[in-house]
Short mmCIF file of C-alpha atoms and ligand atoms in Angstrom, two decimals:
data_model
loop_
_atom_site.label_atom_id
_atom_site.label_comp_id
_atom_site.label_asym_id
_atom_site.label_seq_id
_atom_site.Cartn_x
_atom_site.Cartn_y
_atom_site.Cartn_z
CA UNK A 1 9.48 140.81 -121.39
CA UNK A 2 9.50 138.02 -123.89
CA UNK A 3 9.06 134.35 -123.31
CA UNK A 4 11.41 131.81 -124.86
CA UNK A 5 9.96 130.26 -128.02
CA UNK A 6 11.55 126.96 -127.35
CA UNK A 7 9.71 125.62 -124.37
CA UNK A 8 11.85 122.57 -124.00
CA UNK A 9 14.85 124.68 -123.26
CA UNK A 10 13.88 127.22 -120.72
CA UNK A 11 15.62 130.50 -120.73
CA UNK A 12 15.77 133.35 -118.29
CA UNK A 13 13.53 136.15 -119.41
CA UNK A 14 14.81 139.56 -120.45
CA UNK A 15 18.08 138.41 -121.90
CA UNK A 16 20.50 141.29 -122.19
CA UNK A 17 21.81 140.12 -125.61
CA UNK A 18 24.23 142.72 -126.95
CA UNK A 19 23.40 145.44 -124.49
CA UNK A 20 25.96 148.15 -124.11
CA UNK A 21 27.33 149.21 -120.73
CA UNK A 22 24.98 152.22 -120.66
CA UNK A 23 22.00 150.07 -121.46
CA UNK A 24 22.83 147.87 -118.52
CA UNK A 25 21.69 150.63 -116.31
CA UNK A 26 18.39 148.97 -115.86
CA UNK A 27 18.87 145.61 -114.16
CA UNK A 28 17.07 143.05 -116.32
CA UNK A 29 14.35 140.96 -114.69
CA UNK A 30 15.88 137.63 -113.69
CA UNK A 31 13.39 134.80 -113.99
CA UNK A 32 13.20 131.38 -115.62
CA UNK A 33 10.37 130.98 -118.11
CA UNK A 34 7.75 128.44 -117.08
CA UNK A 35 7.12 125.92 -119.86
CA UNK A 36 3.88 124.04 -120.22
CA UNK A 37 5.71 120.66 -119.91
CA UNK A 38 9.17 119.28 -119.21
CA UNK A 39 11.18 120.07 -116.15
CA UNK A 40 14.06 122.55 -116.01
CA UNK A 41 17.27 120.49 -116.32
CA UNK A 42 19.70 121.60 -113.57
CA UNK A 43 23.42 120.84 -113.28
CA UNK A 44 25.29 121.86 -110.17
CA UNK A 45 29.03 122.60 -109.74
CA UNK A 46 30.40 122.70 -106.18
CA UNK A 47 28.90 119.97 -103.97
CA UNK A 48 29.91 121.49 -100.66
CA UNK A 49 27.58 122.46 -97.85
CA UNK A 50 25.64 125.13 -99.74
CA UNK A 51 25.52 123.21 -102.97
CA UNK A 52 24.26 119.92 -101.44
CA UNK A 53 21.87 121.53 -99.07
CA UNK A 54 20.18 124.78 -100.16
CA UNK A 55 20.73 124.30 -103.94
CA UNK A 56 20.66 120.46 -103.73
CA UNK A 57 18.53 118.48 -101.30
CA UNK A 58 16.23 121.45 -100.81
CA UNK A 59 15.47 121.68 -104.50
CA UNK A 60 14.95 117.96 -104.78
CA UNK A 61 12.48 118.01 -101.87
CA UNK A 62 10.62 121.17 -102.74
CA UNK A 63 10.87 121.78 -106.50
CA UNK A 64 10.96 118.32 -108.11
CA UNK A 65 7.75 119.03 -110.00
CA UNK A 66 9.53 121.93 -111.70
CA UNK A 67 13.14 120.75 -111.91
CA UNK A 68 15.37 117.75 -112.32
CA UNK A 69 19.12 117.30 -111.65
CA UNK A 70 21.02 115.98 -114.72
CA UNK A 71 24.60 116.31 -113.41
CA UNK A 72 26.77 117.22 -110.45
CA UNK A 73 30.39 118.38 -110.70
CA UNK A 74 33.17 118.90 -108.13
CA UNK A 75 36.96 118.55 -107.97
CA UNK A 76 36.46 116.20 -105.02
CA UNK A 77 35.30 112.76 -106.08
CA UNK A 78 34.32 111.67 -102.53
CA UNK A 79 32.17 114.76 -102.01
CA UNK A 80 30.40 114.02 -105.27
CA UNK A 81 29.49 110.48 -104.03
CA UNK A 82 28.24 111.92 -100.76
CA UNK A 83 26.20 114.54 -102.65
CA UNK A 84 24.33 111.82 -104.60
CA UNK A 85 23.30 110.11 -101.37
CA UNK A 86 22.57 113.24 -99.45
CA UNK A 87 20.54 114.93 -102.15
CA UNK A 88 18.71 111.64 -103.09
CA UNK A 89 19.50 111.82 -106.81
CA UNK A 90 21.07 109.34 -109.19
CA UNK A 91 22.38 111.60 -111.96
CA UNK A 92 25.90 111.21 -113.42
CA UNK A 93 28.75 112.97 -111.60
CA UNK A 94 31.78 114.67 -113.16
CA UNK A 95 35.11 116.17 -112.19
CA UNK A 96 35.31 117.85 -115.66
CA UNK A 97 32.79 120.70 -115.92
CA UNK A 98 32.75 121.01 -119.71
CA UNK A 99 32.25 117.32 -120.05
CA UNK A 100 29.21 117.56 -117.73
CA UNK A 101 27.66 120.34 -119.82
CA UNK A 102 28.34 118.55 -123.16
CA UNK A 103 26.91 115.29 -122.01
CA UNK A 104 23.99 116.39 -119.81
CA UNK A 105 22.88 119.52 -121.71
CA UNK A 106 21.38 121.31 -118.72
CA UNK A 107 19.14 124.40 -119.08
CA UNK A 108 20.51 126.04 -115.93
CA UNK A 109 23.85 125.68 -114.17
CA UNK A 110 23.99 126.29 -110.42
CA UNK A 111 27.43 127.56 -109.27
CA UNK A 112 28.27 126.91 -105.65
CA UNK A 113 32.04 126.47 -105.68
CA UNK A 114 34.70 128.44 -103.86
CA UNK A 115 34.19 132.14 -104.61
CA UNK A 116 37.34 132.74 -106.65
CA UNK A 117 36.28 130.08 -109.12
CA UNK A 118 32.73 131.32 -109.85
CA UNK A 119 33.74 133.30 -112.88
CA UNK A 120 35.22 130.31 -114.61
CA UNK A 121 31.99 128.27 -114.40
CA UNK A 122 29.56 131.23 -114.99
CA UNK A 123 31.41 132.15 -118.17
CA UNK A 124 31.80 128.58 -119.52
CA UNK A 125 28.12 127.84 -118.76
CA UNK A 126 26.98 130.94 -120.56
CA UNK A 127 29.18 130.15 -123.54
CA UNK A 128 27.93 126.62 -123.70
CA UNK A 129 24.33 127.82 -123.96
CA UNK A 130 23.13 127.66 -120.39
CA UNK A 131 21.54 130.12 -118.00
CA UNK A 132 23.22 130.44 -114.60
CA UNK A 133 22.27 130.75 -110.98
CA UNK A 134 25.35 131.69 -108.92
CA UNK A 135 25.88 131.96 -105.25
CA UNK A 136 27.16 135.23 -103.90
CA UNK A 137 29.68 136.79 -104.27
CA UNK A 138 29.32 136.82 -108.07
CA UNK A 139 33.10 136.87 -108.15
CA UNK A 140 36.16 138.20 -106.23
CA UNK A 141 37.89 140.91 -108.36
CA UNK A 142 37.13 143.55 -110.91
CA UNK A 143 38.66 141.79 -113.93
CA UNK A 144 36.62 138.65 -113.35
CA UNK A 145 33.57 140.82 -112.83
CA UNK A 146 34.10 142.55 -116.15
CA UNK A 147 34.58 139.17 -117.84
CA UNK A 148 31.20 137.97 -116.51
CA UNK A 149 29.44 141.10 -117.64
CA UNK A 150 31.00 140.75 -121.13
CA UNK A 151 30.11 137.06 -121.29
CA UNK A 152 26.46 137.74 -120.44
CA UNK A 153 26.22 140.50 -123.08
CA UNK A 154 28.02 138.38 -125.68
CA UNK A 155 25.95 135.18 -125.22
CA UNK A 156 22.53 136.67 -124.46
CA UNK A 157 22.11 134.21 -121.64
CA UNK A 158 21.20 135.22 -118.10
CA UNK A 159 22.71 135.04 -114.71
CA UNK A 160 20.73 135.17 -111.44
CA UNK A 161 22.71 136.06 -108.29
CA UNK A 162 21.35 134.31 -105.18
CA UNK A 163 20.84 137.31 -102.95
CA UNK A 164 18.72 135.52 -100.41
CA UNK A 165 19.05 138.32 -97.77
CA UNK A 166 16.80 140.59 -99.84
CA UNK A 167 13.98 138.19 -99.39
CA UNK A 168 14.16 138.16 -95.56
CA UNK A 169 11.07 139.56 -93.88
CA UNK A 170 12.77 142.31 -91.88
CA UNK A 171 14.92 143.46 -94.85
CA UNK A 172 11.90 143.45 -97.16
CA UNK A 173 9.88 145.50 -94.66
CA UNK A 174 12.66 148.09 -94.51
CA UNK A 175 12.67 148.28 -98.30
CA UNK A 176 8.93 148.86 -98.26
CA UNK A 177 9.08 151.66 -95.67
CA UNK A 178 11.92 153.35 -97.60
CA UNK A 179 10.09 153.04 -100.88
CA UNK A 180 7.08 154.77 -99.23
CA UNK A 181 9.46 157.49 -98.08
CA UNK A 182 8.27 157.20 -94.48
CA UNK A 183 11.01 159.56 -93.32
CA UNK A 184 11.43 161.61 -96.42
CA UNK A 185 14.52 161.56 -98.56
CA UNK A 186 17.19 159.39 -96.88
CA UNK A 187 20.57 161.25 -96.66
CA UNK A 188 22.73 158.89 -94.65
CA UNK A 189 22.84 155.34 -93.34
CA UNK A 190 24.67 153.73 -90.33
CA UNK A 191 24.97 149.94 -90.80
CA UNK A 192 26.97 147.69 -88.47
CA UNK A 193 27.27 143.93 -88.60
CA UNK A 194 28.61 141.75 -85.80
CA UNK A 195 29.77 138.18 -86.31
CA UNK A 196 30.18 136.18 -83.09
CA UNK A 197 33.11 134.10 -81.98
CA UNK A 198 31.47 131.01 -83.43
CA UNK A 199 30.20 132.17 -86.85
CA UNK A 200 32.93 134.85 -87.23
CA UNK A 201 35.65 132.52 -86.32
CA UNK A 202 34.43 129.86 -88.73
CA UNK A 203 35.46 132.01 -91.70
CA UNK A 204 39.01 131.92 -90.50
CA UNK A 205 39.09 128.12 -90.26
CA UNK A 206 38.07 127.65 -93.90
CA UNK A 207 39.26 128.79 -97.32
CA UNK A 208 37.44 132.04 -96.64
CA UNK A 209 40.45 133.16 -94.53
CA UNK A 210 42.60 133.38 -97.60
CA UNK A 211 42.13 136.44 -99.81
CA UNK A 212 42.88 134.67 -103.11
CA UNK A 213 39.96 132.26 -102.43
CA UNK A 214 37.18 134.40 -101.00
CA UNK A 215 38.26 137.97 -101.83
CA UNK A 216 38.25 138.79 -98.06
CA UNK A 217 35.13 139.20 -95.98
CA UNK A 218 34.70 142.58 -97.60
CA UNK A 219 33.66 140.62 -100.65
CA UNK A 220 32.67 137.16 -99.39
CA UNK A 221 30.43 138.34 -96.53
CA UNK A 222 29.80 142.06 -97.05
CA UNK A 223 28.51 141.42 -100.59
CA UNK A 224 25.18 140.57 -98.81
CA UNK A 225 25.26 143.84 -96.83
CA UNK A 226 26.40 145.99 -99.75
CA UNK A 227 23.65 144.52 -101.97
CA UNK A 228 21.06 145.35 -99.27
CA UNK A 229 22.40 148.90 -99.08
CA UNK A 230 22.33 149.38 -102.88
CA UNK A 231 18.77 147.94 -103.03
CA UNK A 232 17.47 149.99 -100.08
CA UNK A 233 19.13 153.22 -101.16
CA UNK A 234 18.11 152.56 -104.78
CA UNK A 235 21.15 154.20 -106.23
CA UNK A 236 24.69 153.27 -107.23
CA UNK A 237 27.80 153.59 -105.09
CA UNK A 238 30.40 156.02 -106.55
CA UNK A 239 33.24 156.31 -104.03
CA UNK A 240 34.55 154.08 -101.27
CA UNK A 241 37.05 154.76 -98.45
CA UNK A 242 37.99 151.94 -96.05
CA UNK A 243 40.09 150.83 -93.16
CA UNK A 244 40.83 147.23 -92.17
CA UNK A 245 43.13 145.23 -89.93
CA UNK A 246 43.94 141.65 -89.02
CA UNK A 247 44.52 141.86 -85.33
CA UNK A 248 42.66 138.98 -83.72
CA UNK A 249 43.00 135.82 -85.85
CA UNK A 250 45.87 134.60 -88.02
CA UNK A 251 49.34 135.26 -86.65
CA UNK A 252 47.83 137.17 -83.66
CA UNK A 253 48.32 134.40 -81.17
CA UNK A 254 51.22 132.79 -79.35
CA UNK A 255 50.39 129.25 -80.23
CA UNK A 256 48.95 127.38 -83.20
CA UNK A 257 48.44 123.85 -84.43
CA UNK A 258 48.08 122.20 -87.85
CA UNK A 259 44.39 121.78 -87.30
CA UNK A 260 41.99 121.26 -84.37
CA UNK A 261 42.06 117.44 -84.56
CA UNK A 262 45.82 117.20 -84.23
CA UNK A 263 46.37 120.22 -82.03
CA UNK A 264 48.40 120.12 -78.80
CA UNK A 265 46.62 123.24 -77.40
CA UNK A 266 42.99 122.04 -77.25
CA UNK A 267 42.81 122.71 -73.54
CA UNK A 268 43.78 126.29 -73.79
CA UNK A 269 42.42 127.41 -77.17
CA UNK A 270 38.97 128.96 -76.63
CA UNK A 271 38.29 128.28 -80.34
CA UNK A 272 38.84 124.53 -80.24
CA UNK A 273 36.20 122.85 -82.37
CA UNK A 274 35.78 119.12 -82.46
CA UNK A 275 34.71 118.50 -86.01
CA UNK A 276 34.25 114.79 -85.29
CA UNK A 277 31.11 115.63 -83.33
CA UNK A 278 29.52 117.22 -86.48
CA UNK A 279 28.34 114.34 -88.64
CA UNK A 280 27.58 116.59 -91.66
CA UNK A 281 31.06 118.07 -91.50
CA UNK A 282 32.65 114.61 -91.25
CA UNK A 283 30.64 113.30 -94.17
CA UNK A 284 31.37 116.29 -96.33
CA UNK A 285 34.93 117.17 -95.50
CA UNK A 286 36.80 114.82 -93.06
CA UNK A 287 35.95 111.66 -95.12
CA UNK A 288 37.10 113.36 -98.33
CA UNK A 289 40.29 115.11 -97.26
CA UNK A 290 42.20 112.33 -98.99
CA UNK A 291 40.98 113.56 -102.42
CA UNK A 292 41.93 117.23 -102.27
CA UNK A 293 43.73 117.85 -99.01
CA UNK A 294 41.13 120.45 -97.90
CA UNK A 295 41.15 120.66 -94.13
CA UNK A 296 37.85 122.01 -92.76
CA UNK A 297 38.93 122.34 -89.11
CA UNK A 298 42.00 124.38 -90.02
CA UNK A 299 43.76 126.39 -87.34
CA UNK A 300 42.40 129.92 -87.21
CA UNK A 301 45.77 131.09 -85.92
CA UNK A 302 47.59 129.87 -89.08
CA UNK A 303 49.99 132.40 -90.60
CA UNK A 304 48.41 131.90 -94.03
CA UNK A 305 45.38 133.95 -93.06
CA UNK A 306 45.54 137.24 -94.86
CA UNK A 307 42.09 138.75 -94.71
CA UNK A 308 40.90 141.60 -92.32
CA UNK A 309 39.03 140.76 -89.22
CA UNK A 310 37.75 144.29 -88.51
CA UNK A 311 36.63 146.56 -91.30
CA UNK A 312 35.18 150.05 -91.57
CA UNK A 313 33.83 151.35 -94.86
CA UNK A 314 32.53 154.80 -95.97
CA UNK A 315 30.47 154.77 -99.14
CA UNK A 316 29.21 157.76 -101.09
CA UNK A 317 26.30 157.13 -103.40
CA UNK A 318 25.39 158.80 -106.74
CA UNK A 319 22.21 160.22 -105.10
CA UNK A 320 24.39 161.75 -102.33
CA UNK A 321 23.53 159.28 -99.63
CA UNK A 322 26.46 158.63 -97.29
CA UNK A 323 26.95 155.25 -95.61
CA UNK A 324 29.04 154.28 -92.57
CA UNK A 325 29.44 150.48 -92.53
CA UNK A 326 31.45 148.15 -90.34
CA UNK A 327 32.01 144.41 -89.92
CA UNK A 328 33.34 142.78 -86.75
CA UNK A 329 34.30 139.07 -86.59
CA UNK A 330 34.80 138.36 -82.85
CA UNK A 331 31.75 139.78 -81.21
CA UNK A 332 30.20 138.12 -78.13
CA UNK A 333 26.88 138.15 -79.93
CA UNK A 334 25.73 137.77 -83.52
CA UNK A 335 23.66 140.67 -84.81
CA UNK A 336 23.42 143.94 -86.71
CA UNK A 337 21.93 147.39 -86.38
CA UNK A 338 20.99 149.95 -88.91
CA UNK A 339 19.70 153.45 -89.02
CA UNK A 340 18.38 155.39 -92.01
CA UNK A 341 18.60 159.11 -91.41
CA UNK A 342 15.97 160.93 -93.49
CA UNK A 343 15.09 164.62 -93.97
CA UNK A 344 11.86 164.06 -91.99
CA UNK A 345 12.99 161.46 -89.45
CA UNK A 346 14.80 158.22 -88.86
CA UNK A 347 14.21 154.47 -89.19
CA UNK A 348 16.06 152.17 -86.77
CA UNK A 349 16.21 148.41 -86.84
CA UNK A 350 18.40 145.59 -85.42
CA UNK A 351 18.68 141.94 -84.80
CA UNK A 352 20.42 139.89 -82.10
CA UNK A 353 21.49 142.77 -79.83
CA UNK A 354 21.06 140.97 -76.45
CA UNK A 355 20.01 143.83 -74.26
CA UNK A 356 17.60 145.20 -76.86
CA UNK A 357 15.95 141.88 -77.41
CA UNK A 358 15.92 141.45 -73.65
CA UNK A 359 16.96 137.89 -73.97
CA UNK A 360 20.13 135.84 -73.69
CA UNK A 361 20.78 133.40 -76.48
CA UNK A 362 23.26 130.54 -76.71
CA UNK A 363 25.43 131.79 -79.63
CA UNK A 364 26.38 128.28 -80.74
CA UNK A 365 22.71 127.29 -80.99
CA UNK A 366 21.89 130.44 -82.74
CA UNK A 367 24.35 129.79 -85.62
CA UNK A 368 23.12 126.17 -85.93
CA UNK A 369 19.56 127.42 -86.09
CA UNK A 370 20.28 130.06 -88.75
CA UNK A 371 21.81 127.41 -91.05
CA UNK A 372 18.82 125.11 -90.61
CA UNK A 373 16.19 125.39 -93.34
CA UNK A 374 13.56 123.44 -91.25
CA UNK A 375 13.94 125.22 -87.95
CA UNK A 376 10.67 125.66 -86.09
CA UNK A 377 9.84 129.33 -85.53
CA UNK A 378 8.22 130.85 -82.51
CA UNK A 379 4.99 132.21 -83.94
CA UNK A 380 4.65 135.10 -81.47
CA UNK A 381 8.23 136.41 -81.78
CA UNK A 382 8.89 139.46 -83.83
CA UNK A 383 11.63 141.78 -84.88
CA UNK A 384 11.27 145.50 -84.57
CA UNK A 385 11.57 148.54 -86.82
CA UNK A 386 11.24 151.95 -85.22
CA UNK A 387 9.97 154.86 -87.35
CA UNK A 388 10.41 158.28 -85.72
CA UNK A 389 9.41 161.55 -87.28
CA UNK A 390 11.28 164.82 -86.56
CA UNK A 391 9.56 167.09 -83.97
CA UNK A 392 7.52 164.19 -82.65
CA UNK A 393 8.67 162.44 -79.48
CA UNK A 394 6.60 159.35 -80.24
CA UNK A 395 7.72 156.53 -82.41
CA UNK A 396 5.92 153.98 -84.46
CA UNK A 397 6.85 150.39 -83.75
CA UNK A 398 6.59 148.15 -86.85
CA UNK A 399 6.52 144.51 -85.86
CA UNK A 400 7.89 141.97 -88.32
CA UNK A 401 7.33 138.22 -87.74
CA UNK A 402 10.63 136.67 -86.57
CA UNK A 403 12.10 134.04 -88.79
CA UNK A 404 15.69 133.03 -87.89
CA UNK A 405 16.04 129.92 -90.07
CA UNK A 406 17.19 130.09 -93.65
CA UNK A 407 18.46 133.68 -93.54
CA UNK A 408 15.34 135.34 -92.14
CA UNK A 409 13.04 133.30 -94.40
CA UNK A 410 14.83 134.69 -97.44
CA UNK A 411 16.19 131.33 -98.70
CA UNK A 412 12.70 129.88 -99.30
CA UNK A 413 11.25 132.96 -100.86
CA UNK A 414 14.18 133.30 -103.24
CA UNK A 415 13.81 129.76 -104.48
CA UNK A 416 9.99 129.97 -104.75
CA UNK A 417 10.50 133.03 -106.95
CA UNK A 418 13.04 131.32 -109.17
CA UNK A 419 11.51 127.86 -109.56
CA UNK A 420 7.86 127.86 -108.56
CA UNK A 421 6.50 131.23 -109.53
CA UNK A 422 8.84 133.17 -111.80
CA UNK A 423 5.99 135.51 -112.69
CA UNK A 424 5.40 136.38 -109.02
CA UNK A 425 4.87 140.22 -108.85
CA UNK A 426 8.10 141.93 -107.82
CA UNK A 427 7.03 145.44 -106.84
CA UNK A 428 10.15 146.03 -104.69
CA UNK A 429 12.54 144.51 -107.21
CA UNK A 430 13.85 141.63 -105.11
CA UNK A 431 15.18 139.77 -108.22
CA UNK A 432 18.96 140.28 -108.70
CA UNK A 433 21.14 139.91 -111.74
CA UNK A 434 24.67 140.64 -112.71
CA UNK A 435 24.44 144.36 -112.32
CA UNK A 436 23.38 143.94 -108.71
CA UNK A 437 25.97 141.17 -108.27
CA UNK A 438 28.60 143.50 -109.67
CA UNK A 439 27.64 146.60 -107.77
CA UNK A 440 27.71 144.82 -104.38
CA UNK A 441 31.14 143.18 -104.88
CA UNK A 442 32.56 146.37 -106.43
CA UNK A 443 32.11 148.11 -103.04
CA UNK A 444 34.09 145.35 -101.30
CA UNK A 445 36.72 145.31 -104.02
CA UNK A 446 37.01 149.12 -103.85
CA UNK A 447 37.25 148.86 -100.05
CA UNK A 448 40.05 146.32 -100.31
CA UNK A 449 41.91 148.59 -102.79
CA UNK A 450 41.25 151.67 -100.60
CA UNK A 451 42.87 149.83 -97.62
CA UNK A 452 45.78 148.61 -99.67
CA UNK A 453 46.43 151.86 -101.57
CA UNK A 454 45.31 154.25 -98.74
CA UNK A 455 43.04 156.32 -100.99
CA UNK A 456 39.38 156.82 -101.82
CA UNK A 457 38.49 154.54 -104.75
CA UNK A 458 35.92 155.41 -107.54
CA UNK A 459 33.53 152.55 -108.45
CA UNK A 460 33.85 153.77 -112.09
CA UNK A 461 37.57 152.84 -112.04
CA UNK A 462 36.77 149.18 -111.71
CA UNK A 463 34.57 148.07 -114.63
CA UNK A 464 32.67 149.66 -117.56
CA UNK A 465 29.44 150.08 -115.48
CA UNK A 466 28.63 153.73 -115.23
CA UNK A 467 27.20 154.45 -111.73
CA UNK A 468 23.73 156.01 -111.81
CA UNK A 469 21.82 158.06 -109.24
CA UNK A 470 18.51 156.47 -110.17
CA UNK A 471 18.48 152.70 -110.86
CA UNK A 472 14.85 152.48 -112.04
N1 NAD B 1 23.93 132.93 -99.79
C1 NAD B 1 24.32 132.41 -98.67
O1 NAD B 1 23.78 132.73 -97.57
C2 NAD B 1 25.49 131.44 -98.65
C3 NAD B 1 25.71 130.63 -97.56
C4 NAD B 1 26.84 129.77 -97.60
C5 NAD B 1 27.68 129.74 -98.73
N2 NAD B 1 27.31 130.54 -99.79
C6 NAD B 1 28.22 130.53 -101.02
O2 NAD B 1 28.17 129.23 -101.51
C7 NAD B 1 29.46 128.88 -102.17
C8 NAD B 1 29.95 127.50 -101.58
O3 NAD B 1 30.18 127.74 -100.22
P1 NAD B 1 30.22 126.42 -99.24
O4 NAD B 1 30.10 126.99 -97.86
O5 NAD B 1 29.32 125.40 -99.69
O6 NAD B 1 31.78 125.96 -99.41
P2 NAD B 1 32.33 124.45 -99.42
O7 NAD B 1 33.76 124.63 -99.20
O8 NAD B 1 31.56 123.63 -98.50
O9 NAD B 1 31.98 123.97 -100.86
C9 NAD B 1 32.68 124.39 -102.02
C10 NAD B 1 32.77 123.21 -102.99
O10 NAD B 1 33.32 123.64 -104.22
C11 NAD B 1 34.27 122.66 -104.64
N3 NAD B 1 35.21 123.31 -105.53
C12 NAD B 1 36.15 124.28 -105.14
N4 NAD B 1 36.87 124.59 -106.24
C13 NAD B 1 36.32 123.96 -107.29
C14 NAD B 1 36.61 123.82 -108.66
N5 NAD B 1 37.64 124.53 -109.23
N6 NAD B 1 35.85 123.04 -109.43
C15 NAD B 1 34.84 122.32 -108.95
N7 NAD B 1 34.53 122.33 -107.59
C16 NAD B 1 35.29 123.07 -106.83
C17 NAD B 1 34.88 122.09 -103.33
O11 NAD B 1 35.47 120.87 -103.53
C18 NAD B 1 33.64 122.07 -102.44
O12 NAD B 1 32.94 120.85 -102.61
C19 NAD B 1 30.37 130.03 -101.89
O13 NAD B 1 30.47 130.82 -103.00
C20 NAD B 1 29.69 130.73 -100.76
O14 NAD B 1 29.98 132.17 -100.72
C21 NAD B 1 26.35 131.34 -99.80
#
């Protein structure tokens, strides 16, 4: 690993430069070099909820010794003005991305726009000499994915993909147990994710419900889960077969309105949401509808919705691991369960399964808490991982401190690694770059294709990345 010679302009270490597709097998380390002086100049595009909070106010409050915002960009002028106030910065704002880069000369561009637009800003930023931190999913289709990979190789600049889930305590502990081969060679994985009728439904109110904007939940949401699988299994996916249907939201209801605020059916719609009671949502979206027409409390029964609301995916890995994955979007509770079946035993873990946790939670409160970076945690609460060896009726209970806020504690740990301590040891390879970003979305893109074309889809069909059994 080589540090940038020019300390005033910080670069990500381990630039890929002119790497070939084969050489991209090893995922380069994704870190920002720490200069002796001068702060990293950040520009952010996409001042919505994620941009202004996690990648905005949060950075200003926690990493202002290391970074400074030099520009903000969005298509929505009103949201830009709100972002300045909310984040507590006074940098210039732009509706023209290239103008922002030319005039403010950032070191790093943070991309937090709608998913289908990420590629445009990632590629322009790389070509204009910046490194990039992008929110997941890296992009939404295979052509855009290839273009990002090509741009990174061509420019020698680096892209970090913000896979915060990896850094969560429970997920990290699972990685550690698997790396230690606690149950021998893992041969198959069962992974099921349940979004409740608050969180799950929220995707269908927003741009996420339209495939050309978020790539469907198989890309927008499952990219997190597929990335975890790739990282835990430590191999590349090779083949994907999937099923999916839209049979709950969208056209599957007898009534619908324009949006919740103007709806005639608020008394009988179980999903009625009064956005006016949510100050953040009013400040960000309602007050700024006049600039771009984006309606945040859209009807989740609108005919325009064209993504799946139940999905089942089978994934075959290059190291012969088989995965059964599903995503449900109208569950009475929010949670997940996973099992790793090994030659010598099995590892089980879960979160949010009411009878397993032996507690009843208010699902609305739970979602609010998960999105809150400052939520107080219950010090004595823990999550569970069960390790059970073949031929032994006992099981080992591994207790992991429970952190519900900020995606299991992953949000803070991800940013500490990027901004505060880039040289932090990374024995379990938490850092993620474009190869990880690509491999996770390619499973979702292949799943989408498999559903549409009713056939198994090879990952190697999609880009020039050659799947490998061993990613080290
Ligand atoms: N890692 C996580 O846990 C996590 C959580 C939430 C969101 N996200 C990601 O963050 C990104 C933003 O999501 P969000 O929930 O903040 O959405 P949002 O709708 O609140 O914000 C998106 C912003 O992008 C702007 N925008 C859209 N198209 C643009 C364009 N062409 N040019 C400039 N600005 C444009 C919109 O005006 C809006 O301000 C998404 O990619 C999403 O997947 C990640």
